[in-house]
Tab-separated table of C-alpha atoms in Angstrom:
chain	number	residue	atom	x	y	z
A	1	MET	CA	0.000	0.000	0.000
A	2	LEU	CA	1.101	3.570	-0.662
A	3	HIS	CA	2.328	5.666	2.235
A	4	ASN	CA	-0.221	8.229	3.410
A	5	PRO	CA	1.610	11.525	2.758
A	6	ASP	CA	2.545	13.385	5.950
A	7	ASP	CA	1.607	16.811	4.532
A	8	LEU	CA	-2.057	15.801	4.129
A	9	LYS	CA	-4.893	15.631	6.661
A	10	TYR	CA	-7.332	12.713	6.816
A	11	THR	CA	-10.816	11.699	7.935
A	12	LYS	CA	-12.000	8.455	9.496
A	13	THR	CA	-14.117	7.989	6.356
A	14	HIS	CA	-10.942	7.789	4.208
A	15	GLU	CA	-10.876	11.217	2.568
A	16	TRP	CA	-7.573	13.097	2.371
A	17	VAL	CA	-7.289	16.888	2.433
A	18	ARG	CA	-4.504	19.027	0.912
A	19	THR	CA	-4.463	22.712	1.814
A	20	LYS	CA	-3.591	24.996	-1.127
A	21	ASP	CA	-3.630	28.695	-0.380
A	22	GLU	CA	-7.222	29.534	0.621
A	23	GLU	CA	-8.665	26.255	-0.702
A	24	ILE	CA	-8.579	22.579	0.090
A	25	GLU	CA	-8.258	19.683	-2.360
A	26	VAL	CA	-10.042	16.426	-1.477
A	27	GLY	CA	-9.607	12.845	-2.617
A	28	ILE	CA	-9.830	9.344	-1.212
A	29	THR	CA	-6.943	7.433	0.315
A	30	ASP	CA	-5.055	4.521	-1.169
A	31	PHE	CA	-6.715	2.291	1.434
A	32	ALA	CA	-10.154	3.439	0.219
A	33	GLN	CA	-9.415	2.974	-3.488
A	34	HIS	CA	-8.018	-0.468	-2.741
A	35	GLN	CA	-11.160	-1.433	-0.838
A	36	LEU	CA	-13.382	-0.227	-3.687
A	37	SER	CA	-11.222	-1.831	-6.374
A	38	ASP	CA	-11.840	-0.777	-10.003
A	39	ILE	CA	-13.515	2.648	-9.996
A	40	THR	CA	-15.790	3.047	-13.000
A	41	TYR	CA	-17.752	6.259	-12.433
A	42	VAL	CA	-17.616	9.352	-10.238
A	43	GLU	CA	-20.732	11.428	-9.677
A	44	LEU	CA	-19.152	14.840	-9.164
A	45	PRO	CA	-20.756	17.615	-7.086
A	46	GLU	CA	-22.130	20.803	-8.621
A	47	LEU	CA	-19.964	23.909	-8.532
A	48	ASN	CA	-20.848	26.490	-5.865
A	49	ARG	CA	-22.705	23.896	-3.825
A	50	HIS	CA	-22.307	24.437	-0.079
A	51	LEU	CA	-21.669	21.360	2.047
A	52	ASP	CA	-21.606	20.857	5.781
A	53	ALA	CA	-18.847	18.794	7.362
A	54	GLY	CA	-19.669	15.112	6.876
A	55	GLU	CA	-22.271	15.769	4.175
A	56	GLU	CA	-22.313	13.476	1.127
A	57	ALA	CA	-20.357	15.227	-1.611
A	58	VAL	CA	-19.601	12.609	-4.249
A	59	VAL	CA	-20.628	9.085	-5.183
A	60	VAL	CA	-17.801	6.859	-6.349
A	61	GLU	CA	-18.914	3.762	-8.215
A	62	SER	CA	-16.747	0.693	-8.503
A	63	ILE	CA	-17.532	-2.528	-10.331
A	64	LYS	CA	-19.041	-3.883	-7.135
A	65	ALA	CA	-20.848	-0.975	-5.480
A	66	ALA	CA	-21.503	2.747	-5.081
A	67	SER	CA	-19.891	4.539	-2.112
A	68	ASP	CA	-20.215	8.030	-0.699
A	69	VAL	CA	-17.371	10.499	-0.304
A	70	TYR	CA	-18.014	13.120	2.380
A	71	ALA	CA	-17.070	16.762	2.750
A	72	PRO	CA	-14.248	16.702	5.337
A	73	ILE	CA	-15.152	20.202	6.595
A	74	ALA	CA	-17.836	22.753	5.799
A	75	GLY	CA	-17.316	24.790	2.626
A	76	THR	CA	-18.263	25.509	-0.961
A	77	ILE	CA	-17.287	23.481	-4.035
A	78	VAL	CA	-15.081	25.634	-6.273
A	79	GLU	CA	-13.659	23.073	-8.700
A	80	VAL	CA	-14.161	19.421	-9.671
A	81	ASN	CA	-11.733	17.078	-11.418
A	82	GLU	CA	-13.340	16.887	-14.859
A	83	ALA	CA	-10.834	14.255	-16.024
A	84	LEU	CA	-12.605	11.719	-13.804
A	85	ALA	CA	-15.640	11.773	-16.137
A	86	THR	CA	-13.746	9.725	-18.722
A	87	THR	CA	-10.890	8.236	-16.693
A	88	PRO	CA	-12.176	7.552	-13.166
A	89	GLU	CA	-9.555	4.817	-12.816
A	90	VAL	CA	-6.883	7.438	-12.068
A	91	ILE	CA	-8.272	7.355	-8.517
A	92	ASN	CA	-6.994	3.768	-8.401
A	93	SER	CA	-3.642	4.491	-10.015
A	94	ASP	CA	-2.834	7.843	-8.364
A	95	PRO	CA	-5.174	8.401	-5.405
A	96	PHE	CA	-3.152	11.193	-3.764
A	97	GLY	CA	-2.301	13.031	-7.004
A	98	ALA	CA	-4.141	13.002	-10.348
A	99	GLY	CA	-7.032	11.220	-8.629
A	100	TRP	CA	-8.080	14.284	-6.604
A	101	ILE	CA	-11.865	14.714	-6.754
A	102	PHE	CA	-12.893	18.264	-5.796
A	103	ARG	CA	-11.679	21.562	-4.347
A	104	MET	CA	-13.521	23.533	-1.671
A	105	LYS	CA	-13.330	26.983	-0.168
A	106	PRO	CA	-13.682	26.261	3.561
A	107	ASP	CA	-16.083	28.266	5.703
A	108	HIS	CA	-13.348	28.344	8.337
A	109	ALA	CA	-9.790	27.630	7.192
A	110	ASN	CA	-8.710	26.347	10.602
A	111	ASP	CA	-11.332	23.552	10.560
A	112	VAL	CA	-8.631	21.538	8.767
A	113	ASP	CA	-6.522	21.499	11.919
A	114	ALA	CA	-9.016	19.234	13.667
A	115	LEU	CA	-8.674	16.493	10.998
A	116	LEU	CA	-6.430	13.438	11.469
A	117	SER	CA	-2.687	13.409	10.905
A	118	SER	CA	-1.265	10.649	8.682
A	119	GLU	CA	-0.191	8.722	11.801
A	120	ALA	CA	-3.601	9.031	13.447
A	121	TYR	CA	-5.285	7.962	10.206
A	122	GLU	CA	-3.046	4.928	9.819
A	123	ALA	CA	-3.747	3.961	13.419
A	124	SER	CA	-7.468	3.975	12.596
A	125	LEU	CA	-7.068	1.418	9.783
A	126	PRO	CA	-7.680	-2.326	10.298
A	127	ALA	CA	-4.585	-4.087	11.610
A	128	GLU	CA	-4.095	-6.375	8.584
A	129	HIS	CA	-3.238	-3.334	6.448
B	1	MET	CA	-14.361	-22.011	4.964
B	2	LYS	CA	-11.184	-21.866	2.934
B	3	THR	CA	-10.512	-23.637	-0.351
B	4	SER	CA	-7.264	-25.607	-0.777
B	5	LEU	CA	-5.900	-22.585	-2.661
B	6	TYR	CA	-6.409	-19.993	0.097
B	7	ASN	CA	-2.686	-19.603	0.804
B	8	ASP	CA	-1.926	-19.328	-2.906
B	9	HIS	CA	-4.455	-16.500	-3.275
B	10	VAL	CA	-3.009	-14.611	-0.315
B	11	ALA	CA	0.506	-15.088	-1.698
B	12	LEU	CA	-0.685	-13.561	-5.010
B	13	GLY	CA	-2.005	-10.525	-3.139
B	14	ALA	CA	-5.679	-11.326	-3.695
B	15	ARG	CA	-8.330	-9.389	-1.852
B	16	MET	CA	-10.350	-12.084	-0.088
B	17	VAL	CA	-14.066	-11.639	0.516
B	18	PRO	CA	-16.777	-13.794	2.078
B	19	PHE	CA	-18.944	-15.559	-0.504
B	20	ALA	CA	-21.538	-18.240	0.352
B	21	GLY	CA	-19.641	-19.121	3.536
B	22	TRP	CA	-16.226	-19.240	1.835
B	23	ASP	CA	-13.253	-16.868	1.813
B	24	MET	CA	-12.853	-16.309	-1.921
B	25	PRO	CA	-10.545	-14.120	-4.036
B	26	LEU	CA	-12.432	-11.060	-5.337
B	27	VAL	CA	-9.551	-9.558	-7.287
B	28	TYR	CA	-5.792	-9.977	-7.759
B	29	ARG	CA	-4.544	-7.174	-10.051
B	30	GLY	CA	-7.816	-5.412	-10.895
B	31	ILE	CA	-11.255	-6.618	-11.944
B	32	ILE	CA	-11.103	-4.855	-15.324
B	33	PRO	CA	-7.612	-6.120	-16.294
B	34	GLU	CA	-8.610	-9.656	-15.233
B	35	HIS	CA	-11.838	-9.402	-17.260
B	36	LEU	CA	-10.062	-8.128	-20.385
B	37	TRP	CA	-7.292	-10.742	-20.088
B	38	THR	CA	-9.948	-13.485	-19.992
B	39	ARG	CA	-11.600	-12.210	-23.187
B	40	ALA	CA	-8.263	-11.871	-25.005
B	41	HIS	CA	-6.093	-14.682	-23.547
B	42	ALA	CA	-7.051	-17.044	-20.692
B	43	SER	CA	-7.592	-16.923	-16.936
B	44	VAL	CA	-7.920	-19.482	-14.193
B	45	PHE	CA	-10.606	-19.092	-11.529
B	46	ASP	CA	-10.741	-20.967	-8.201
B	47	ILE	CA	-14.280	-22.368	-8.149
B	48	CYS	CA	-13.642	-24.972	-5.438
B	49	HIS	CA	-16.581	-23.650	-3.403
B	50	MET	CA	-19.127	-25.128	-5.826
B	51	GLY	CA	-20.559	-28.577	-5.127
B	52	GLU	CA	-20.452	-31.886	-6.988
B	53	PHE	CA	-22.828	-34.766	-6.326
B	54	GLU	CA	-22.575	-38.252	-7.809
B	55	ILE	CA	-25.895	-40.022	-8.408
B	56	LYS	CA	-25.616	-43.652	-9.404
B	57	GLY	CA	-27.623	-46.790	-10.024
B	58	ALA	CA	-30.177	-48.361	-12.347
B	59	THR	CA	-32.842	-45.922	-11.066
B	60	ALA	CA	-30.612	-42.801	-11.204
B	61	GLU	CA	-31.831	-41.662	-14.628
B	62	ALA	CA	-35.515	-41.829	-13.683
B	63	ASP	CA	-34.864	-40.093	-10.335
B	64	LEU	CA	-32.931	-37.251	-11.967
B	65	GLU	CA	-35.540	-36.906	-14.677
B	66	ARG	CA	-38.054	-36.044	-11.941
B	67	LEU	CA	-35.639	-33.787	-10.030
B	68	VAL	CA	-34.249	-31.516	-12.757
B	69	THR	CA	-35.915	-29.650	-15.617
B	70	LEU	CA	-33.469	-30.638	-18.356
B	71	GLY	CA	-33.985	-33.808	-20.379
B	72	VAL	CA	-31.838	-36.494	-18.728
B	73	ALA	CA	-32.796	-39.541	-20.835
B	74	SER	CA	-31.619	-37.856	-24.033
B	75	LEU	CA	-28.258	-36.997	-22.471
B	76	LYS	CA	-25.539	-39.256	-23.893
B	77	PRO	CA	-22.527	-40.350	-21.835
B	78	GLY	CA	-19.924	-37.590	-22.266
B	79	ALA	CA	-22.520	-34.834	-22.575
B	80	CYS	CA	-23.766	-32.408	-19.952
B	81	ALA	CA	-26.672	-29.944	-19.850
B	82	TYR	CA	-27.888	-26.935	-17.899
B	83	GLY	CA	-31.230	-26.825	-16.079
B	84	TYR	CA	-33.045	-26.039	-12.872
B	85	LEU	CA	-33.776	-27.854	-9.641
B	86	LEU	CA	-37.301	-26.711	-8.738
B	87	ALA	CA	-39.455	-26.840	-5.617
B	88	GLU	CA	-42.997	-28.285	-5.820
B	89	ASP	CA	-44.414	-24.784	-6.414
B	90	GLY	CA	-41.953	-24.186	-9.246
B	91	GLY	CA	-39.651	-21.935	-7.231
B	92	VAL	CA	-35.995	-22.248	-8.255
B	93	ARG	CA	-33.980	-24.150	-5.628
B	94	ASP	CA	-30.839	-23.988	-7.789
B	95	ASP	CA	-29.482	-23.971	-11.316
B	96	VAL	CA	-27.311	-26.985	-12.077
B	97	ILE	CA	-25.293	-28.775	-14.722
B	98	CYS	CA	-26.017	-32.479	-15.091
B	99	PHE	CA	-23.179	-34.672	-16.440
B	100	ARG	CA	-23.805	-38.211	-17.703
B	101	LEU	CA	-20.657	-40.260	-17.116
B	102	ALA	CA	-22.248	-43.644	-17.883
B	103	PRO	CA	-25.768	-44.961	-18.477
B	104	ASP	CA	-26.222	-45.330	-14.698
B	105	ARG	CA	-23.793	-42.692	-13.371
B	106	PHE	CA	-24.322	-38.907	-13.208
B	107	TRP	CA	-22.826	-35.796	-11.653
B	108	LEU	CA	-24.762	-32.724	-10.631
B	109	VAL	CA	-22.733	-29.542	-10.194
B	110	VAL	CA	-24.473	-27.126	-7.836
B	111	ASN	CA	-23.945	-23.673	-6.347
B	112	ALA	CA	-22.098	-23.187	-3.047
B	113	GLY	CA	-24.835	-21.268	-1.256
B	114	THR	CA	-27.489	-23.870	-2.067
B	115	LEU	CA	-25.334	-26.984	-1.655
B	116	ALA	CA	-26.620	-28.165	1.735
B	117	GLY	CA	-30.274	-27.580	0.841
B	118	ASP	CA	-29.827	-29.286	-2.537
B	119	ARG	CA	-28.201	-32.303	-0.881
B	120	ASP	CA	-31.115	-32.808	1.530
B	121	TRP	CA	-33.729	-32.181	-1.162
B	122	ILE	CA	-32.157	-34.575	-3.674
B	123	ARG	CA	-31.565	-37.370	-1.140
B	124	ALA	CA	-35.177	-37.118	0.001
B	125	HIS	CA	-36.335	-37.639	-3.600
B	126	LEU	CA	-34.162	-40.617	-4.619
B	127	SER	CA	-35.352	-44.215	-4.991
B	128	PRO	CA	-34.057	-46.648	-2.343
B	129	HIS	CA	-31.461	-48.158	-4.680
B	130	THR	CA	-30.063	-44.940	-6.135
B	131	THR	CA	-26.812	-44.026	-4.393
B	132	PHE	CA	-25.911	-40.438	-3.600
B	133	THR	CA	-22.376	-39.253	-2.835
B	134	ASP	CA	-21.414	-35.677	-2.035
B	135	LEU	CA	-18.038	-35.417	-3.794
B	136	SER	CA	-17.637	-31.721	-2.915
B	137	PRO	CA	-15.169	-31.940	0.000
B	138	ALA	CA	-12.736	-34.068	-2.029
B	139	THR	CA	-13.258	-32.327	-5.375
B	140	ALA	CA	-11.660	-29.081	-6.524
B	141	LYS	CA	-12.890	-27.110	-9.522
B	142	LEU	CA	-10.771	-24.786	-11.643
B	143	ASP	CA	-12.306	-22.819	-14.503
B	144	ILE	CA	-9.800	-22.088	-17.260
B	145	GLN	CA	-11.518	-19.644	-19.582
B	146	GLY	CA	-10.442	-17.640	-22.598
B	147	PRO	CA	-9.549	-18.139	-26.251
B	148	GLY	CA	-6.037	-19.230	-25.226
B	149	ALA	CA	-7.221	-21.781	-22.655
B	150	ARG	CA	-6.427	-24.904	-24.628
B	151	GLN	CA	-3.023	-23.767	-25.811
B	152	GLY	CA	-2.112	-22.507	-22.349
B	153	MET	CA	-3.203	-25.697	-20.625
B	154	GLU	CA	-1.461	-27.980	-23.098
B	155	ALA	CA	1.761	-25.989	-22.631
B	156	ALA	CA	1.406	-25.994	-18.837
B	157	PHE	CA	0.611	-29.698	-18.514
B	158	GLY	CA	2.918	-30.833	-21.322
B	159	GLN	CA	0.203	-32.967	-22.917
B	160	ALA	CA	-2.537	-32.664	-25.511
B	161	LEU	CA	-6.146	-32.292	-24.410
B	162	PRO	CA	-8.889	-34.269	-26.141
B	163	PRO	CA	-11.075	-32.367	-28.596
B	164	LEU	CA	-14.371	-31.620	-26.837
B	165	GLY	CA	-17.533	-30.034	-28.193
B	166	TYR	CA	-19.373	-27.351	-26.233
B	167	PHE	CA	-21.162	-28.932	-23.233
B	168	HIS	CA	-19.198	-32.161	-23.587
B	169	PHE	CA	-16.691	-33.601	-21.163
B	170	GLN	CA	-14.268	-36.460	-20.698
B	171	GLU	CA	-12.576	-38.233	-17.815
B	172	VAL	CA	-8.888	-37.625	-18.495
B	173	THR	CA	-5.565	-38.244	-16.796
B	174	ILE	CA	-3.473	-35.109	-16.454
B	175	GLN	CA	0.100	-35.562	-15.231
B	176	GLY	CA	-0.926	-38.916	-13.769
B	177	THR	CA	-4.004	-37.613	-11.921
B	178	PRO	CA	-7.532	-38.639	-12.920
B	179	CYS	CA	-9.621	-35.521	-13.658
B	180	LEU	CA	-12.878	-34.576	-15.329
B	181	LEU	CA	-12.489	-31.997	-18.092
B	182	SER	CA	-15.580	-30.230	-19.375
B	183	ARG	CA	-16.030	-27.718	-22.241
B	184	THR	CA	-18.281	-25.443	-20.207
B	185	GLY	CA	-17.929	-22.129	-18.412
B	186	TYR	CA	-19.456	-18.933	-17.115
B	187	THR	CA	-17.567	-16.282	-19.081
B	188	GLY	CA	-18.804	-16.612	-22.675
B	189	GLU	CA	-15.294	-17.543	-23.807
B	190	PHE	CA	-13.851	-20.812	-25.028
B	191	GLY	CA	-12.610	-22.803	-22.094
B	192	TYR	CA	-12.922	-25.575	-19.601
B	193	GLU	CA	-14.073	-26.467	-16.149
B	194	LEU	CA	-11.552	-28.881	-14.657
B	195	TYR	CA	-12.416	-31.113	-11.689
B	196	VAL	CA	-9.374	-32.443	-9.804
B	197	PRO	CA	-8.805	-34.088	-6.402
B	198	ALA	CA	-8.836	-31.324	-3.775
B	199	ASN	CA	-5.488	-32.348	-2.286
B	200	GLU	CA	-3.771	-31.955	-5.667
B	201	VAL	CA	-5.287	-28.641	-6.715
B	202	PRO	CA	-2.411	-26.381	-5.508
B	203	ARG	CA	-0.078	-28.274	-7.852
B	204	PHE	CA	-2.501	-27.814	-10.786
B	205	TRP	CA	-3.043	-24.131	-9.959
B	206	ASN	CA	0.653	-23.336	-9.830
B	207	CYS	CA	1.400	-25.397	-12.931
B	208	LEU	CA	-1.222	-23.407	-14.876
B	209	LEU	CA	0.190	-20.060	-13.720
B	210	LYS	CA	3.842	-20.917	-14.334
B	211	SER	CA	4.123	-19.791	-17.952
B	212	GLY	CA	2.324	-16.457	-17.545
B	213	GLN	CA	-0.067	-17.245	-20.435
B	214	ILE	CA	-2.848	-18.021	-17.968
B	215	LEU	CA	-3.380	-15.476	-15.183
B	216	PRO	CA	-5.552	-15.740	-12.070
B	217	ALA	CA	-8.920	-14.005	-12.068
B	218	GLY	CA	-11.270	-13.484	-9.147
B	219	LEU	CA	-14.975	-13.436	-8.466
B	220	GLY	CA	-15.138	-9.775	-9.517
B	221	ALA	CA	-14.183	-10.566	-13.110
B	222	ARG	CA	-16.321	-13.711	-13.028
B	223	ASP	CA	-19.301	-11.450	-12.308
B	224	THR	CA	-18.555	-8.822	-14.986
B	225	LEU	CA	-17.976	-11.572	-17.565
B	226	ARG	CA	-21.207	-13.413	-16.784
B	227	VAL	CA	-23.298	-10.213	-16.700
B	228	GLU	CA	-22.040	-9.260	-20.183
B	229	MET	CA	-23.257	-12.691	-21.339
B	230	GLY	CA	-26.608	-12.414	-19.553
B	231	TYR	CA	-25.924	-15.588	-17.562
B	232	PRO	CA	-28.042	-15.723	-14.390
B	233	LEU	CA	-26.490	-15.872	-10.935
B	234	TYR	CA	-28.430	-17.727	-8.266
B	235	GLY	CA	-29.601	-15.232	-5.636
B	236	HIS	CA	-29.797	-12.449	-8.227
B	237	GLU	CA	-31.632	-13.615	-11.363
B	238	LEU	CA	-32.826	-16.919	-9.877
B	239	ARG	CA	-34.488	-17.287	-6.480
B	240	LEU	CA	-36.574	-19.742	-4.514
B	241	GLU	CA	-39.428	-17.191	-4.513
B	242	TRP	CA	-39.417	-16.923	-8.323
B	243	ARG	CA	-40.366	-19.472	-10.976
B	244	PRO	CA	-38.001	-19.901	-13.923
B	245	ALA	CA	-40.348	-19.038	-16.798
B	246	GLY	CA	-39.117	-15.455	-17.062
B	247	ALA	CA	-35.444	-16.367	-16.691
B	248	SER	CA	-35.346	-18.664	-19.700
B	249	ARG	CA	-38.738	-18.222	-21.448
B	250	GLY	CA	-39.104	-21.978	-21.401
B	251	ARG	CA	-35.562	-22.968	-22.343
B	252	PHE	CA	-33.647	-25.550	-20.249
B	253	MET	CA	-36.946	-27.241	-19.410
B	254	ASP	CA	-38.220	-30.407	-21.080
B	255	MET	CA	-41.929	-29.757	-20.680
B	256	ALA	CA	-42.759	-33.133	-22.298
B	257	LYS	CA	-41.594	-35.072	-19.203
B	258	PRO	CA	-42.897	-34.919	-15.630
B	259	PHE	CA	-40.595	-33.051	-13.233
B	260	ILE	CA	-41.081	-31.472	-9.822
B	261	GLY	CA	-42.573	-28.018	-10.321
B	262	ARG	CA	-43.677	-28.631	-13.920
B	263	GLU	CA	-47.374	-27.896	-13.455
B	264	SER	CA	-46.751	-24.473	-12.002
B	265	VAL	CA	-44.194	-23.649	-14.699
B	266	ARG	CA	-46.633	-24.815	-17.381
B	267	ARG	CA	-49.431	-22.629	-15.991
B	268	GLU	CA	-47.108	-19.655	-15.962
B	269	LEU	CA	-45.878	-20.242	-19.514
B	270	GLU	CA	-49.468	-20.669	-20.743
B	271	THR	CA	-50.893	-17.582	-19.073
B	272	GLY	CA	-47.812	-15.534	-19.925
B	273	ALA	CA	-48.202	-13.726	-16.605
B	274	TYR	CA	-44.545	-13.298	-15.797
B	275	ARG	CA	-41.798	-10.755	-16.183
B	276	VAL	CA	-38.892	-11.704	-18.414
B	277	LEU	CA	-35.178	-11.344	-17.926
B	278	VAL	CA	-33.670	-8.853	-20.366
B	279	GLY	CA	-30.346	-7.166	-20.919
B	280	LEU	CA	-30.217	-3.367	-20.734
B	281	LEU	CA	-27.582	-1.106	-22.276
B	282	LEU	CA	-27.182	2.255	-20.564
B	283	GLU	CA	-25.696	5.371	-22.118
B	284	GLY	CA	-22.894	6.208	-19.716
B	285	ARG	CA	-20.693	4.791	-17.004
B	286	MET	CA	-23.134	5.293	-14.126
B	287	ALA	CA	-24.684	1.922	-13.270
B	288	GLY	CA	-28.002	0.746	-11.872
B	289	ARG	CA	-27.769	-1.897	-9.166
B	290	ALA	CA	-29.836	-4.836	-7.942
B	291	GLY	CA	-33.189	-3.592	-6.680
B	292	ASP	CA	-33.258	-0.357	-8.686
B	293	PRO	CA	-36.636	0.181	-10.418
B	294	VAL	CA	-37.007	0.028	-14.202
B	295	MET	CA	-39.444	2.615	-15.581
B	296	LYS	CA	-41.345	3.281	-18.802
B	297	ASP	CA	-42.858	6.758	-19.140
B	298	GLY	CA	-42.727	7.202	-15.383
B	299	VAL	CA	-44.420	3.886	-14.577
B	300	GLY	CA	-42.627	0.982	-12.864
B	301	VAL	CA	-42.240	-1.937	-15.288
B	302	GLY	CA	-39.472	-3.968	-13.674
B	303	GLU	CA	-36.464	-4.283	-11.416
B	304	VAL	CA	-32.707	-4.582	-11.901
B	305	THR	CA	-31.185	-7.857	-10.644
B	306	SER	CA	-27.537	-7.181	-11.611
B	307	GLY	CA	-25.929	-3.996	-12.841
B	308	LEU	CA	-22.389	-2.808	-13.389
B	309	PHE	CA	-19.932	-1.128	-15.731
B	310	ALA	CA	-19.203	-3.644	-18.503
B	311	PRO	CA	-15.467	-3.590	-19.249
B	312	SER	CA	-15.721	-5.066	-22.767
B	313	LEU	CA	-18.554	-2.718	-23.790
B	314	ASN	CA	-17.192	0.377	-22.044
B	315	VAL	CA	-20.662	1.313	-20.813
B	316	ALA	CA	-22.908	0.405	-17.887
B	317	VAL	CA	-25.268	-2.557	-18.389
B	318	ALA	CA	-27.926	-4.306	-16.363
B	319	LEU	CA	-29.919	-7.493	-16.195
B	320	ALA	CA	-33.519	-6.854	-15.196
B	321	TYR	CA	-36.909	-8.501	-15.035
B	322	VAL	CA	-39.425	-6.389	-16.969
B	323	ASP	CA	-43.039	-6.685	-18.110
B	324	GLN	CA	-43.303	-8.595	-21.390
B	325	ALA	CA	-44.944	-5.588	-23.056
B	326	VAL	CA	-41.671	-3.644	-22.765
B	327	SER	CA	-39.222	-6.523	-23.246
B	328	ARG	CA	-38.545	-6.286	-26.981
B	329	PRO	CA	-35.040	-5.346	-28.174
B	330	GLY	CA	-34.814	-1.616	-28.830
B	331	GLU	CA	-37.441	-0.714	-26.223
B	332	ALA	CA	-36.468	2.557	-24.505
B	333	LEU	CA	-36.659	2.270	-20.709
B	334	ALA	CA	-35.090	4.057	-17.760
B	335	ILE	CA	-33.508	2.953	-14.489
B	336	THR	CA	-33.958	5.146	-11.425
B	337	VAL	CA	-30.651	5.399	-9.565
B	338	ARG	CA	-30.222	7.701	-6.547
B	339	GLY	CA	-33.144	9.806	-7.760
B	340	LYS	CA	-31.747	10.136	-11.275
B	341	SER	CA	-33.294	8.621	-14.376
B	342	LEU	CA	-30.776	6.762	-16.556
B	343	ASN	CA	-31.801	5.904	-20.116
B	344	ALA	CA	-31.602	2.168	-20.808
B	345	ARG	CA	-32.377	0.260	-23.986
B	346	VAL	CA	-33.387	-3.394	-24.160
B	347	GLU	CA	-30.662	-5.318	-26.011
B	348	THR	CA	-30.650	-8.970	-27.088
B	349	LEU	CA	-28.558	-11.301	-24.949
B	350	PRO	CA	-25.681	-11.798	-24.836
B	351	LEU	CA	-24.814	-8.126	-24.444
B	352	TYR	CA	-21.249	-8.989	-25.448
B	353	LYS	CA	-21.490	-10.541	-28.919
B	354	ASN	CA	-17.911	-11.687	-29.614
B	355	GLY	CA	-17.580	-14.508	-27.086
B	356	THR	CA	-15.638	-17.580	-28.243
B	357	ALA	CA	-17.430	-20.153	-26.029
B	358	ARG	CA	-18.840	-22.199	-28.904
B	359	GLU	CA	-15.801	-22.006	-31.184
B	360	ALA	CA	-13.633	-25.045	-31.886
B	361	ARG	CA	-10.030	-24.413	-30.872
């Protein structure tokens, strides 16, 4: 499994968060993409939609099932990864990079501080991984 | 339960999942790569969880004739056929393949989840002198499927395989071990189902994988391959609560002979009051799933039983039971998924048209 980058923040529901200037970029972790296996479709959120922390933002479909991706903190969608419409499998191949899913403008920038560190996230994963 | 290949799957990095009481490999490298490799080359699937029963004796033919829907008397030694095991009310207890090894000796191959119930049901319906043996614990099953299956197996085993027609089989000796080799499968591709002694299956598995021509594939690819072919999966398209008329529109049932459940199936076929299983082609990648409603002009006309992104068609597909009035190929329907309406068109089965299953190779 890929290392969970130390410069990212994480949620217990397997989203990662990268802070970029005033915005955050959100994707799902390598653990999550591995659990889902082959990702075949991503239902992206609408631009300018406001989401509360923990609200369903995205549906990721794999061969086997559809799974929700949640807003890690409260904020407004400012950009979505359009490339996922035709090549959703980049979430499998590059979950922490090209497989990013959406960008948000947080309501409160310091909400990110309360999210998990890479160590805390790894500690929350099942022992066999 | 674990098959004899559990450690081999873990060593290959498989993701193991529970299936019908077994720990089975879902995926090794990726469901889509495993699916595409099967269509283009050949894959081996661990299918050891399925069950095999031997039914033997002078009264075996007559007993089986009553138990299963397919015509048993017309089955010649060396041939096998697909059919249903029905309850008295016509509900589907299982779908099975019946092999005739000799005039008085048969195998039934059954699903893992229904094995125990099938065993009790069949034993309760046999004549006193018909013998029943559950071969499952001692019998391993490997499916080797794909246009390169024969070539890959002959190279791996270092011996020629007998020519076999589709739905024919032979008892063969492979590297000194007695096996049963059958030209059947669940992928739509040319290939075999190979029955070997359970204690020898790790040797067979590793021998098949050695050259790299045949790669392992998991239950994930098995499902995408069978959905593209429109093959039913027990628990999805076939259930104890449903009669089989709509699944096969009368195929796989010899209505000229008495069998358990026949009267109810006959009534249903005559009245035509049943929904039929159809294939649906969607327009994008977003898939409907089992239980999602199928609509026509805003009215419910059916229900999805299996749905997924089809790797060989590059679009989402579904299998669904729909009202006969809207079951013709070309019919424009919709599937409601998470509040959205996805356009879906009825397409003749198989959805994937280029399968090699019936080709001679």
